[in-house]
Amino acid sequence: MKDAISFILNNETVSIRDFGPTETLLDYLRLQKRLTGTKEGCAEGDCGACTVLVGRLMDGSLRYETVNACIRFMGSLHGTHIVTIEHLAGRDGVLHPVQQAMVDYHGSQCGFCTPGFVMSLYGLWLTSDKPSRADIEKALQGNLCRCTGYEPIIRAAESVTAARPSTLFDPIERDRSSIMSRLWAIPMNETITVSKGDCRAIIPSNLTEFASAYSAEPKATIVAGSTDVGLWVTKQMRSLTPVIFINHLSELQSIQIENGGISIGSGVTYAHAFTVLAKHIPPFARLIDRIGGQQVRNMGTIGGNIANGSPIGDTPPALIALDATLTLRSSSGSRTIPLEKYFIDYGKQDRFAGEFVEKIFVPIPAPDAHYAIYKISKRRDEDISALCAAYHLKLDPAGAVEEIRVAFGGMAATPKRAAKLEDVLRGKPWNMETIEAAREAIDEDFKPLTDWRATAEYRTLTAKNLLTRFFLETSGERQELQRFELAEA
């Protein structure tokens, strides 16, 4: 068993053993390495000022992703290549083309957010030769700027991708083979435990070691993407120990089509799942595009979103409406349950001591089924849901409701099906008369709370209006849309 992690920082190989389980990459860069180009703005993965790239060997290649250093814990970095803004310029001091474009198109004013924007655009530059404006805007969802109005930054991105210069100017392309060799040389087949005072970080070498470690430490905090747990530390100042890091476990990162559905390992990130979901369940992919910014989607996992059991998690309603199942694993074996049964009450899930989420199985909707997801939030991008609704409908040949599943988040203490609403709709003609009569069933299914995201009255009215919206979008009667006061972010 080892007691140190190793990674490459820009061009330096680093091995460290003196860190706590919740120490962040941002603090390490700024306080220990004095790489102060990476900024702290929000400390919650929202503003993007702390954006860096993290590269990891996957399927024989080296893949880089933008991440939020402010909520990325050091224990998740073993065997990676970390790239900061200081690494981009040439050895002779010539700016990287992305940096130069920001100068040429006046993409920086006060400059505080600029390094984060450059790193996000650099991540896009590495992965896309000719990104569209929509691609650029998506890459910048997780970066906020108060000065430029964004348009100069977008013009800079368009200019550097329209006339892509030689990769000789790029440090990653120039050194890719060397970096891969150095990463291959870092041993990944030993479990690592790093202690600092009374706190411990555990980095298991494989899934079996993870199950064993969690069985021995059932009160440990499991960290995959840290997009939620990170805020426990940076905002709530919680001390967590031990922490088990699992983002490197390849056994949890598979996603494949099988048995009429999609099997998603609990370590699969939103970004990794996007392509498969976009092909087979497009509404789900559109939902993912509204979960955080690209940095959050590169870190956060669908399994983590479920395991945390939040009543306002975005993916559980969408998955429950599809009748997804959940496989839970421990050192003594595995069991599979309907996802909707996993959520028992606020903060309480059907998960035994030492048991963790291993994978999710999502049935693919039939070609003649109707499936929709609606996320309501105060801000379209990078915002938490006030409520989220998902509908899965199958009509019989006569146009009546043969089967329907409706699930909501933000309407109860857990993600929950609208059982009474489903009962009222089942067997009825799919028409406006049925919908208007069924709207009131939502009052029997849910008694939502009022909080800073929305009032109970707003949530209830919006839930009813989303039912009407779903009907209009599945019946072709869109002209009726204006009859209702739809609450849309």
CSV table of C-alpha atoms in Angstrom, one decimal:
chain,number,residue,atom,x,y,z
A,1,MET,CA,0.0,0.0,0.0
A,2,LYS,CA,1.4,3.4,-1.0
A,3,ASP,CA,1.1,6.7,0.9
A,4,ALA,CA,1.6,9.2,-1.9
A,5,ILE,CA,-0.1,10.3,-5.1
A,6,SER,CA,1.8,11.3,-8.3
A,7,PHE,CA,0.8,13.5,-11.2
A,8,ILE,CA,2.3,15.9,-13.7
A,9,LEU,CA,1.8,19.6,-13.2
A,10,ASN,CA,2.5,21.4,-16.5
A,11,ASN,CA,5.9,19.8,-17.2
A,12,GLU,CA,6.9,18.8,-13.6
A,13,THR,CA,6.3,15.4,-12.2
A,14,VAL,CA,5.0,15.7,-8.6
A,15,SER,CA,4.7,13.2,-5.8
A,16,ILE,CA,3.0,14.4,-2.6
A,17,ARG,CA,1.9,12.7,0.6
A,18,ASP,CA,1.3,15.6,3.0
A,19,PHE,CA,-2.3,16.7,2.1
A,20,GLY,CA,-5.7,16.4,3.7
A,21,PRO,CA,-8.6,14.6,1.9
A,22,THR,CA,-10.5,17.9,1.3
A,23,GLU,CA,-7.6,20.1,0.2
A,24,THR,CA,-8.4,21.6,-3.2
A,25,LEU,CA,-6.3,21.8,-6.4
A,26,LEU,CA,-6.9,25.6,-6.4
A,27,ASP,CA,-5.3,26.0,-3.0
A,28,TYR,CA,-2.4,23.8,-3.9
A,29,LEU,CA,-1.7,25.7,-7.1
A,30,ARG,CA,-1.9,29.2,-5.6
A,31,LEU,CA,-0.5,28.6,-2.1
A,32,GLN,CA,2.1,25.9,-2.6
A,33,LYS,CA,3.1,26.2,-6.3
A,34,ARG,CA,2.5,30.0,-6.6
A,35,LEU,CA,0.7,29.5,-9.9
A,36,THR,CA,-1.6,32.4,-9.3
A,37,GLY,CA,-3.0,32.7,-12.8
A,38,THR,CA,-5.8,30.4,-11.6
A,39,LYS,CA,-8.2,32.5,-9.6
A,40,GLU,CA,-10.8,31.9,-6.9
A,41,GLY,CA,-14.1,33.6,-7.6
A,42,CYS,CA,-17.1,31.7,-6.3
A,43,ALA,CA,-15.4,28.6,-4.7
A,44,GLU,CA,-18.4,26.5,-5.8
A,45,GLY,CA,-17.7,25.7,-9.5
A,46,ASP,CA,-20.0,28.4,-10.8
A,47,CYS,CA,-17.9,31.3,-12.2
A,48,GLY,CA,-15.1,29.4,-14.0
A,49,ALA,CA,-12.2,31.7,-12.8
A,50,CYS,CA,-10.4,28.6,-11.5
A,51,THR,CA,-10.6,26.6,-14.7
A,52,VAL,CA,-7.7,24.3,-15.5
A,53,LEU,CA,-7.3,21.2,-17.7
A,54,VAL,CA,-6.9,17.7,-16.3
A,55,GLY,CA,-5.7,15.0,-18.6
A,56,ARG,CA,-6.0,11.3,-18.0
A,57,LEU,CA,-5.1,8.1,-19.9
A,58,MET,CA,-8.4,6.5,-21.2
A,59,ASP,CA,-8.7,3.7,-23.6
A,60,GLY,CA,-5.1,4.1,-24.8
A,61,SER,CA,-5.3,7.8,-25.4
A,62,LEU,CA,-4.7,11.0,-23.4
A,63,ARG,CA,-8.0,13.0,-22.9
A,64,TYR,CA,-8.1,16.5,-21.4
A,65,GLU,CA,-11.1,18.1,-19.8
A,66,THR,CA,-11.7,21.5,-18.2
A,67,VAL,CA,-12.4,21.3,-14.5
A,68,ASN,CA,-13.1,23.6,-11.6
A,69,ALA,CA,-9.9,23.6,-9.4
A,70,CYS,CA,-11.8,25.2,-6.5
A,71,ILE,CA,-13.8,22.1,-5.9
A,72,ARG,CA,-11.4,19.5,-7.2
A,73,PHE,CA,-9.8,17.6,-4.4
A,74,MET,CA,-6.1,16.6,-4.5
A,75,GLY,CA,-6.9,12.9,-3.9
A,76,SER,CA,-8.7,12.7,-7.2
A,77,LEU,CA,-5.5,13.7,-9.2
A,78,HIS,CA,-3.4,10.6,-9.0
A,79,GLY,CA,-2.1,9.6,-12.5
A,80,THR,CA,-3.2,12.8,-14.2
A,81,HIS,CA,-1.7,15.7,-16.1
A,82,ILE,CA,-2.7,19.1,-14.8
A,83,VAL,CA,-2.4,22.1,-17.1
A,84,THR,CA,-2.6,25.7,-15.9
A,85,ILE,CA,-2.7,29.0,-17.7
A,86,GLU,CA,1.1,29.5,-17.1
A,87,HIS,CA,1.8,26.5,-19.4
A,88,LEU,CA,0.2,27.8,-22.5
A,89,ALA,CA,2.7,30.4,-23.8
A,90,GLY,CA,5.7,29.2,-25.9
A,91,ARG,CA,9.1,28.7,-24.4
A,92,ASP,CA,10.1,31.9,-26.1
A,93,GLY,CA,7.3,33.8,-24.5
A,94,VAL,CA,5.0,33.9,-27.6
A,95,LEU,CA,1.4,33.7,-26.5
A,96,HIS,CA,-0.7,30.7,-27.4
A,97,PRO,CA,-3.1,31.4,-30.3
A,98,VAL,CA,-6.0,31.3,-27.9
A,99,GLN,CA,-4.4,33.9,-25.7
A,100,GLN,CA,-3.4,36.1,-28.6
A,101,ALA,CA,-6.9,36.0,-30.0
A,102,MET,CA,-8.2,37.3,-26.6
A,103,VAL,CA,-5.8,40.2,-27.0
A,104,ASP,CA,-6.6,40.9,-30.6
A,105,TYR,CA,-10.4,40.9,-30.1
A,106,HIS,CA,-10.4,42.7,-26.7
A,107,GLY,CA,-11.7,39.7,-24.9
A,108,SER,CA,-10.4,41.0,-21.5
A,109,GLN,CA,-11.2,44.0,-19.4
A,110,CYS,CA,-10.6,43.8,-15.7
A,111,GLY,CA,-8.8,40.5,-16.4
A,112,PHE,CA,-9.8,38.5,-13.3
A,113,CYS,CA,-11.9,36.0,-15.2
A,114,THR,CA,-9.6,35.9,-18.3
A,115,PRO,CA,-7.4,32.9,-17.4
A,116,GLY,CA,-10.5,30.8,-16.8
A,117,PHE,CA,-12.0,31.8,-20.2
A,118,VAL,CA,-8.7,31.1,-21.9
A,119,MET,CA,-8.5,27.6,-20.4
A,120,SER,CA,-12.1,26.8,-21.4
A,121,LEU,CA,-11.4,28.0,-25.0
A,122,TYR,CA,-8.2,26.1,-25.0
A,123,GLY,CA,-10.1,22.9,-24.0
A,124,LEU,CA,-12.4,23.5,-26.9
A,125,TRP,CA,-9.5,24.3,-29.2
A,126,LEU,CA,-7.9,20.9,-28.3
A,127,THR,CA,-11.1,18.9,-29.0
A,128,SER,CA,-12.8,20.6,-32.0
A,129,ASP,CA,-11.3,21.9,-35.2
A,130,LYS,CA,-14.3,23.9,-36.3
A,131,PRO,CA,-16.7,24.5,-33.4
A,132,SER,CA,-19.9,26.3,-34.2
A,133,ARG,CA,-21.0,29.3,-32.2
A,134,ALA,CA,-23.3,27.0,-30.3
A,135,ASP,CA,-20.3,24.8,-29.4
A,136,ILE,CA,-18.4,27.9,-28.3
A,137,GLU,CA,-21.3,29.1,-26.1
A,138,LYS,CA,-21.6,25.6,-24.6
A,139,ALA,CA,-17.9,25.5,-23.8
A,140,LEU,CA,-18.3,28.9,-22.0
A,141,GLN,CA,-21.4,28.1,-20.0
A,142,GLY,CA,-19.3,27.6,-16.9
A,143,ASN,CA,-17.5,31.0,-17.2
A,144,LEU,CA,-18.9,34.3,-15.9
A,145,CYS,CA,-17.6,37.7,-16.9
A,146,ARG,CA,-19.0,41.1,-15.6
A,147,CYS,CA,-17.1,43.3,-18.1
A,148,THR,CA,-17.1,42.2,-21.7
A,149,GLY,CA,-20.6,41.2,-22.5
A,150,TYR,CA,-19.1,38.0,-23.9
A,151,GLU,CA,-19.3,39.0,-27.5
A,152,PRO,CA,-15.6,39.9,-27.8
A,153,ILE,CA,-14.7,36.5,-26.2
A,154,ILE,CA,-16.9,34.6,-28.7
A,155,ARG,CA,-15.3,36.5,-31.6
A,156,ALA,CA,-11.9,35.6,-30.3
A,157,ALA,CA,-12.9,31.9,-30.2
A,158,GLU,CA,-14.3,32.1,-33.7
A,159,SER,CA,-11.2,33.7,-35.0
A,160,VAL,CA,-8.7,31.2,-33.6
A,161,THR,CA,-10.7,28.2,-34.8
A,162,ALA,CA,-11.4,29.6,-38.2
A,163,ALA,CA,-7.7,29.8,-39.0
A,164,ARG,CA,-6.3,27.1,-36.8
A,165,PRO,CA,-2.5,27.6,-36.6
A,166,SER,CA,0.2,24.9,-36.4
A,167,THR,CA,0.1,22.6,-33.4
A,168,LEU,CA,3.8,23.4,-32.9
A,169,PHE,CA,2.6,26.4,-30.9
A,170,ASP,CA,0.6,24.1,-28.6
A,171,PRO,CA,2.4,22.6,-25.5
A,172,ILE,CA,0.0,19.6,-25.2
A,173,GLU,CA,0.3,18.6,-28.9
A,174,ARG,CA,4.0,19.2,-28.8
A,175,ASP,CA,4.6,17.0,-25.7
A,176,ARG,CA,1.7,14.6,-25.9
A,177,SER,CA,3.8,11.4,-26.5
A,178,SER,CA,6.2,12.3,-23.7
A,179,ILE,CA,3.3,13.1,-21.3
A,180,MET,CA,1.7,9.8,-22.1
A,181,SER,CA,4.9,7.9,-21.4
A,182,ARG,CA,5.3,9.6,-18.1
A,183,LEU,CA,1.7,8.9,-17.1
A,184,TRP,CA,2.1,5.3,-18.0
A,185,ALA,CA,5.1,5.1,-15.7
A,186,ILE,CA,2.9,6.2,-12.7
A,187,PRO,CA,1.8,2.9,-10.9
A,188,MET,CA,-2.0,2.7,-10.7
A,189,ASN,CA,-2.3,-0.9,-9.4
A,190,GLU,CA,-1.8,-0.2,-5.7
A,191,THR,CA,-4.3,1.3,-3.2
A,192,ILE,CA,-3.1,4.6,-1.8
A,193,THR,CA,-3.8,5.9,1.7
A,194,VAL,CA,-2.6,9.4,2.5
A,195,SER,CA,-2.9,10.7,6.1
A,196,LYS,CA,-2.6,14.2,7.5
A,197,GLY,CA,-3.3,14.4,11.2
A,198,ASP,CA,-6.5,12.4,11.9
A,199,CYS,CA,-7.7,12.8,8.3
A,200,ARG,CA,-7.3,10.2,5.6
A,201,ALA,CA,-7.7,10.0,1.8
A,202,ILE,CA,-8.1,6.5,0.3
A,203,ILE,CA,-7.6,5.9,-3.4
A,204,PRO,CA,-8.4,2.3,-4.2
A,205,SER,CA,-6.7,0.6,-7.1
A,206,ASN,CA,-9.8,-1.3,-8.4
A,207,LEU,CA,-13.5,-2.0,-7.7
A,208,THR,CA,-12.8,-4.9,-5.4
A,209,GLU,CA,-10.4,-2.8,-3.3
A,210,PHE,CA,-13.1,0.0,-3.3
A,211,ALA,CA,-15.8,-2.4,-2.0
A,212,SER,CA,-13.4,-3.7,0.7
A,213,ALA,CA,-12.4,-0.2,1.8
A,214,TYR,CA,-16.0,1.0,2.0
A,215,SER,CA,-17.0,-2.2,3.9
A,216,ALA,CA,-14.2,-1.4,6.5
A,217,GLU,CA,-15.2,2.3,6.5
A,218,PRO,CA,-19.0,2.5,6.0
A,219,LYS,CA,-19.1,6.1,7.2
A,220,ALA,CA,-16.5,7.3,4.7
A,221,THR,CA,-17.5,9.9,2.1
A,222,ILE,CA,-17.3,8.6,-1.4
A,223,VAL,CA,-16.1,11.2,-3.9
A,224,ALA,CA,-16.4,10.9,-7.7
A,225,GLY,CA,-16.8,14.3,-9.2
A,226,SER,CA,-17.0,16.4,-6.0
A,227,THR,CA,-19.4,18.9,-7.7
A,228,ASP,CA,-21.7,18.5,-4.7
A,229,VAL,CA,-19.3,17.3,-1.9
A,230,GLY,CA,-16.9,20.1,-2.9
A,231,LEU,CA,-19.4,22.7,-1.6
A,232,TRP,CA,-19.8,20.8,1.7
A,233,VAL,CA,-16.2,21.9,2.2
A,234,THR,CA,-15.9,25.3,0.5
A,235,LYS,CA,-19.3,26.6,1.7
A,236,GLN,CA,-20.2,24.6,4.8
A,237,MET,CA,-16.6,24.2,6.0
A,238,ARG,CA,-17.2,20.6,6.8
A,239,SER,CA,-14.4,18.3,7.8
A,240,LEU,CA,-14.7,14.9,6.0
A,241,THR,CA,-12.7,11.8,6.8
A,242,PRO,CA,-12.0,9.3,5.6
A,243,VAL,CA,-12.7,10.2,1.9
A,244,ILE,CA,-12.6,7.4,-0.7
A,245,PHE,CA,-11.9,8.7,-4.2
A,246,ILE,CA,-13.3,6.7,-7.1
A,247,ASN,CA,-13.1,8.9,-10.2
A,248,HIS,CA,-10.2,6.9,-11.6
A,249,LEU,CA,-11.9,3.5,-11.5
A,250,SER,CA,-12.4,2.3,-15.0
A,251,GLU,CA,-14.8,-0.4,-13.9
A,252,LEU,CA,-17.3,2.3,-13.0
A,253,GLN,CA,-16.9,4.3,-16.2
A,254,SER,CA,-18.4,2.0,-18.8
A,255,ILE,CA,-21.5,2.9,-20.8
A,256,GLN,CA,-23.0,0.5,-23.2
A,257,ILE,CA,-26.2,-0.5,-25.1
A,258,GLU,CA,-27.6,-3.8,-23.9
A,259,ASN,CA,-31.0,-5.6,-23.5
A,260,GLY,CA,-32.9,-2.7,-24.9
A,261,GLY,CA,-31.4,-0.1,-22.7
A,262,ILE,CA,-28.3,1.8,-21.7
A,263,SER,CA,-26.1,0.5,-18.8
A,264,ILE,CA,-24.3,3.4,-17.2
A,265,GLY,CA,-21.5,2.9,-14.7
A,266,SER,CA,-21.8,5.1,-11.6
A,267,GLY,CA,-18.5,6.8,-12.4
A,268,VAL,CA,-19.7,7.9,-15.9
A,269,THR,CA,-19.6,11.7,-16.1
A,270,TYR,CA,-22.3,13.8,-17.7
A,271,ALA,CA,-20.0,14.8,-20.5
A,272,HIS,CA,-19.1,11.1,-21.1
A,273,ALA,CA,-22.7,10.0,-21.2
A,274,PHE,CA,-23.8,12.9,-23.5
A,275,THR,CA,-23.0,11.4,-26.9
A,276,VAL,CA,-24.7,8.0,-26.2
A,277,LEU,CA,-27.8,9.7,-24.6
A,278,ALA,CA,-28.0,12.2,-27.5
A,279,LYS,CA,-28.3,9.3,-29.9
A,280,HIS,CA,-30.8,7.1,-28.0
A,281,ILE,CA,-32.6,9.4,-25.6
A,282,PRO,CA,-32.3,13.0,-27.0
A,283,PRO,CA,-34.4,14.7,-24.3
A,284,PHE,CA,-32.1,13.4,-21.6
A,285,ALA,CA,-29.1,14.8,-23.5
A,286,ARG,CA,-30.7,18.2,-23.6
A,287,LEU,CA,-31.2,18.0,-19.9
A,288,ILE,CA,-27.5,17.3,-19.4
A,289,ASP,CA,-26.7,20.5,-21.4
A,290,ARG,CA,-28.4,22.4,-18.6
A,291,ILE,CA,-26.6,20.8,-15.7
A,292,GLY,CA,-23.8,23.2,-14.6
A,293,GLY,CA,-21.2,24.4,-17.0
A,294,GLN,CA,-18.9,22.2,-19.1
A,295,GLN,CA,-16.4,22.0,-16.2
A,296,VAL,CA,-19.1,20.6,-13.9
A,297,ARG,CA,-20.3,18.1,-16.6
A,298,ASN,CA,-16.7,17.0,-17.0
A,299,MET,CA,-16.5,16.2,-13.3
A,300,GLY,CA,-20.0,15.3,-12.1
A,301,THR,CA,-21.4,11.8,-12.5
A,302,ILE,CA,-24.9,10.5,-13.0
A,303,GLY,CA,-24.3,7.9,-10.3
A,304,GLY,CA,-23.3,10.6,-7.8
A,305,ASN,CA,-26.4,12.7,-8.6
A,306,ILE,CA,-28.5,9.6,-7.7
A,307,ALA,CA,-26.4,8.5,-4.7
A,308,ASN,CA,-26.7,11.8,-2.9
A,309,GLY,CA,-30.4,11.5,-2.8
A,310,SER,CA,-31.2,15.2,-3.3
A,311,PRO,CA,-34.9,16.1,-3.9
A,312,ILE,CA,-33.8,18.6,-6.5
A,313,GLY,CA,-31.2,16.4,-8.4
A,314,ASP,CA,-31.9,16.8,-12.1
A,315,THR,CA,-31.4,13.2,-13.3
A,316,PRO,CA,-33.6,11.1,-10.9
A,317,PRO,CA,-37.0,12.3,-12.3
A,318,ALA,CA,-35.8,11.8,-15.9
A,319,LEU,CA,-34.7,8.2,-15.0
A,320,ILE,CA,-37.7,7.3,-12.9
A,321,ALA,CA,-40.0,8.2,-15.7
A,322,LEU,CA,-38.1,5.7,-17.9
A,323,ASP,CA,-38.4,3.0,-15.2
A,324,ALA,CA,-34.6,2.8,-14.6
A,325,THR,CA,-33.1,0.3,-12.2
A,326,LEU,CA,-30.2,0.7,-9.9
A,327,THR,CA,-27.5,-1.8,-9.0
A,328,LEU,CA,-26.0,-1.5,-5.6
A,329,ARG,CA,-22.8,-3.3,-4.6
A,330,SER,CA,-20.9,-4.1,-1.5
A,331,SER,CA,-18.1,-6.5,-0.6
A,332,SER,CA,-20.7,-9.2,-0.1
A,333,GLY,CA,-22.4,-8.9,-3.5
A,334,SER,CA,-24.8,-6.9,-5.6
A,335,ARG,CA,-28.6,-6.3,-5.8
A,336,THR,CA,-30.8,-4.4,-8.2
A,337,ILE,CA,-33.8,-2.3,-7.3
A,338,PRO,CA,-36.2,0.1,-9.2
A,339,LEU,CA,-34.6,3.5,-9.0
A,340,GLU,CA,-37.8,5.0,-7.6
A,341,LYS,CA,-37.6,2.7,-4.6
A,342,TYR,CA,-34.1,3.9,-3.7
A,343,PHE,CA,-35.4,7.2,-2.4
A,344,ILE,CA,-37.1,6.6,1.0
A,345,ASP,CA,-37.3,10.1,2.6
A,346,TYR,CA,-35.4,13.3,2.8
A,347,GLY,CA,-31.7,12.3,3.3
A,348,LYS,CA,-32.6,8.6,3.5
A,349,GLN,CA,-32.0,6.1,0.8
A,350,ASP,CA,-32.3,2.3,0.5
A,351,ARG,CA,-28.6,1.7,0.8
A,352,PHE,CA,-27.0,-0.6,3.5
A,353,ALA,CA,-23.8,0.2,5.3
A,354,GLY,CA,-20.9,-0.4,3.0
A,355,GLU,CA,-23.1,-0.5,-0.1
A,356,PHE,CA,-22.6,1.9,-3.1
A,357,VAL,CA,-24.2,2.6,-6.4
A,358,GLU,CA,-22.5,0.5,-9.1
A,359,LYS,CA,-24.5,1.2,-12.2
A,360,ILE,CA,-27.8,2.4,-13.6
A,361,PHE,CA,-29.8,0.6,-16.3
A,362,VAL,CA,-32.0,2.9,-18.4
A,363,PRO,CA,-34.6,1.4,-20.8
A,364,ILE,CA,-34.6,3.2,-24.2
A,365,PRO,CA,-38.1,4.6,-25.0
A,366,ALA,CA,-40.0,2.8,-27.8
A,367,PRO,CA,-40.1,4.6,-31.1
A,368,ASP,CA,-43.8,5.3,-30.7
A,369,ALA,CA,-43.5,6.6,-27.1
A,370,HIS,CA,-43.5,10.2,-26.1
A,371,TYR,CA,-40.8,11.3,-23.6
A,372,ALA,CA,-40.0,14.8,-22.4
A,373,ILE,CA,-38.1,16.5,-19.5
A,374,TYR,CA,-38.7,20.0,-18.3
A,375,LYS,CA,-36.3,21.8,-16.0
A,376,ILE,CA,-37.5,25.0,-14.4
A,377,SER,CA,-34.9,27.3,-12.9
A,378,LYS,CA,-34.3,31.1,-12.4
A,379,ARG,CA,-31.4,31.0,-14.9
A,380,ARG,CA,-31.3,28.8,-17.9
A,381,ASP,CA,-27.7,27.8,-17.6
A,382,GLU,CA,-25.7,26.8,-14.5
A,383,ASP,CA,-28.7,26.9,-12.1
A,384,ILE,CA,-30.3,24.4,-9.7
A,385,SER,CA,-33.9,23.4,-10.5
A,386,ALA,CA,-36.9,24.9,-8.8
A,387,LEU,CA,-38.6,21.8,-10.1
A,388,CYS,CA,-37.9,19.2,-12.8
A,389,ALA,CA,-40.6,17.1,-14.5
A,390,ALA,CA,-40.4,14.1,-16.7
A,391,TYR,CA,-43.1,12.4,-18.7
A,392,HIS,CA,-43.1,9.0,-20.5
A,393,LEU,CA,-46.3,8.3,-22.4
A,394,LYS,CA,-47.6,5.5,-24.6
A,395,LEU,CA,-50.9,5.8,-26.4
A,396,ASP,CA,-53.0,2.9,-27.7
A,397,PRO,CA,-54.3,2.8,-31.3
A,398,ALA,CA,-57.4,4.7,-30.4
A,399,GLY,CA,-55.4,7.6,-29.0
A,400,ALA,CA,-56.1,6.8,-25.3
A,401,VAL,CA,-53.4,6.6,-22.6
A,402,GLU,CA,-52.1,3.0,-22.5
A,403,GLU,CA,-49.3,3.7,-20.0
A,404,ILE,CA,-47.8,6.9,-18.5
A,405,ARG,CA,-45.1,7.5,-15.9
A,406,VAL,CA,-44.7,11.0,-14.5
A,407,ALA,CA,-41.9,12.0,-12.1
A,408,PHE,CA,-41.0,15.3,-10.4
A,409,GLY,CA,-38.1,16.7,-8.5
A,410,GLY,CA,-38.4,19.7,-6.2
A,411,MET,CA,-42.0,18.9,-5.4
A,412,ALA,CA,-41.5,16.6,-2.3
A,413,ALA,CA,-38.8,15.4,0.1
A,414,THR,CA,-37.5,13.0,-2.6
A,415,PRO,CA,-37.8,12.6,-6.4
A,416,LYS,CA,-41.3,11.1,-6.7
A,417,ARG,CA,-43.8,9.8,-9.2
A,418,ALA,CA,-47.2,11.5,-9.6
A,419,ALA,CA,-49.1,8.3,-8.8
A,420,LYS,CA,-52.6,9.9,-8.5
A,421,LEU,CA,-52.1,11.8,-11.8
A,422,GLU,CA,-51.0,8.7,-13.6
A,423,ASP,CA,-54.1,6.9,-12.3
A,424,VAL,CA,-56.4,9.7,-13.5
A,425,LEU,CA,-54.8,9.7,-17.0
A,426,ARG,CA,-54.5,6.0,-17.6
A,427,GLY,CA,-57.1,4.7,-20.0
A,428,LYS,CA,-58.5,8.2,-20.8
A,429,PRO,CA,-58.5,9.8,-24.2
A,430,TRP,CA,-55.4,12.0,-24.7
A,431,ASN,CA,-57.2,15.3,-25.2
A,432,MET,CA,-57.6,18.7,-23.6
A,433,GLU,CA,-60.7,17.8,-21.7
A,434,THR,CA,-58.7,14.9,-20.0
A,435,ILE,CA,-55.8,17.2,-19.2
A,436,GLU,CA,-57.9,19.9,-17.7
A,437,ALA,CA,-59.6,17.4,-15.4
A,438,ALA,CA,-56.3,15.7,-14.5
A,439,ARG,CA,-54.4,18.9,-13.5
A,440,GLU,CA,-56.1,18.9,-10.1
A,441,ALA,CA,-54.7,15.5,-9.3
A,442,ILE,CA,-51.3,17.1,-8.8
A,443,ASP,CA,-52.7,18.7,-5.6
A,444,GLU,CA,-53.3,15.2,-4.3
A,445,ASP,CA,-49.8,14.0,-5.3
A,446,PHE,CA,-47.7,16.8,-3.9
A,447,LYS,CA,-47.6,19.4,-1.1
A,448,PRO,CA,-44.4,21.3,-2.1
A,449,LEU,CA,-42.5,23.6,0.2
A,450,THR,CA,-41.7,27.3,-0.2
A,451,ASP,CA,-38.0,28.2,-0.3
A,452,TRP,CA,-35.7,30.7,-1.9
A,453,ARG,CA,-36.0,29.0,-5.3
A,454,ALA,CA,-39.8,29.1,-5.6
A,455,THR,CA,-43.0,29.3,-3.6
A,456,ALA,CA,-45.2,26.3,-3.1
A,457,GLU,CA,-47.9,28.0,-5.2
A,458,TYR,CA,-45.5,28.6,-8.0
A,459,ARG,CA,-44.3,25.0,-8.0
A,460,THR,CA,-47.8,23.6,-8.0
A,461,LEU,CA,-49.0,25.9,-10.8
A,462,THR,CA,-45.9,25.2,-12.8
A,463,ALA,CA,-46.3,21.4,-12.4
A,464,LYS,CA,-49.9,21.7,-13.7
A,465,ASN,CA,-48.8,23.9,-16.6
A,466,LEU,CA,-46.0,21.5,-17.6
A,467,LEU,CA,-48.6,18.7,-17.9
A,468,THR,CA,-50.5,21.0,-20.3
A,469,ARG,CA,-47.4,21.8,-22.2
A,470,PHE,CA,-46.5,18.1,-22.5
A,471,PHE,CA,-50.0,17.4,-23.9
A,472,LEU,CA,-49.7,20.3,-26.4
A,473,GLU,CA,-46.3,19.1,-27.6
A,474,THR,CA,-47.5,15.5,-28.1
A,475,SER,CA,-50.8,16.3,-29.6
A,476,GLY,CA,-49.9,18.9,-32.2
A,477,GLU,CA,-52.2,21.5,-30.6
A,478,ARG,CA,-49.4,24.0,-29.9
A,479,GLN,CA,-51.7,26.9,-30.9
A,480,GLU,CA,-53.4,26.3,-27.5
A,481,LEU,CA,-50.1,27.1,-25.7
A,482,GLN,CA,-51.0,30.7,-25.0
A,483,ARG,CA,-54.1,29.8,-23.0
A,484,PHE,CA,-51.9,28.9,-20.1
A,485,GLU,CA,-49.5,30.8,-18.0
A,486,LEU,CA,-46.5,28.6,-18.5
A,487,ALA,CA,-43.7,29.1,-16.0
A,488,GLU,CA,-40.6,28.8,-18.1
A,489,ALA,CA,-37.1,29.9,-17.1
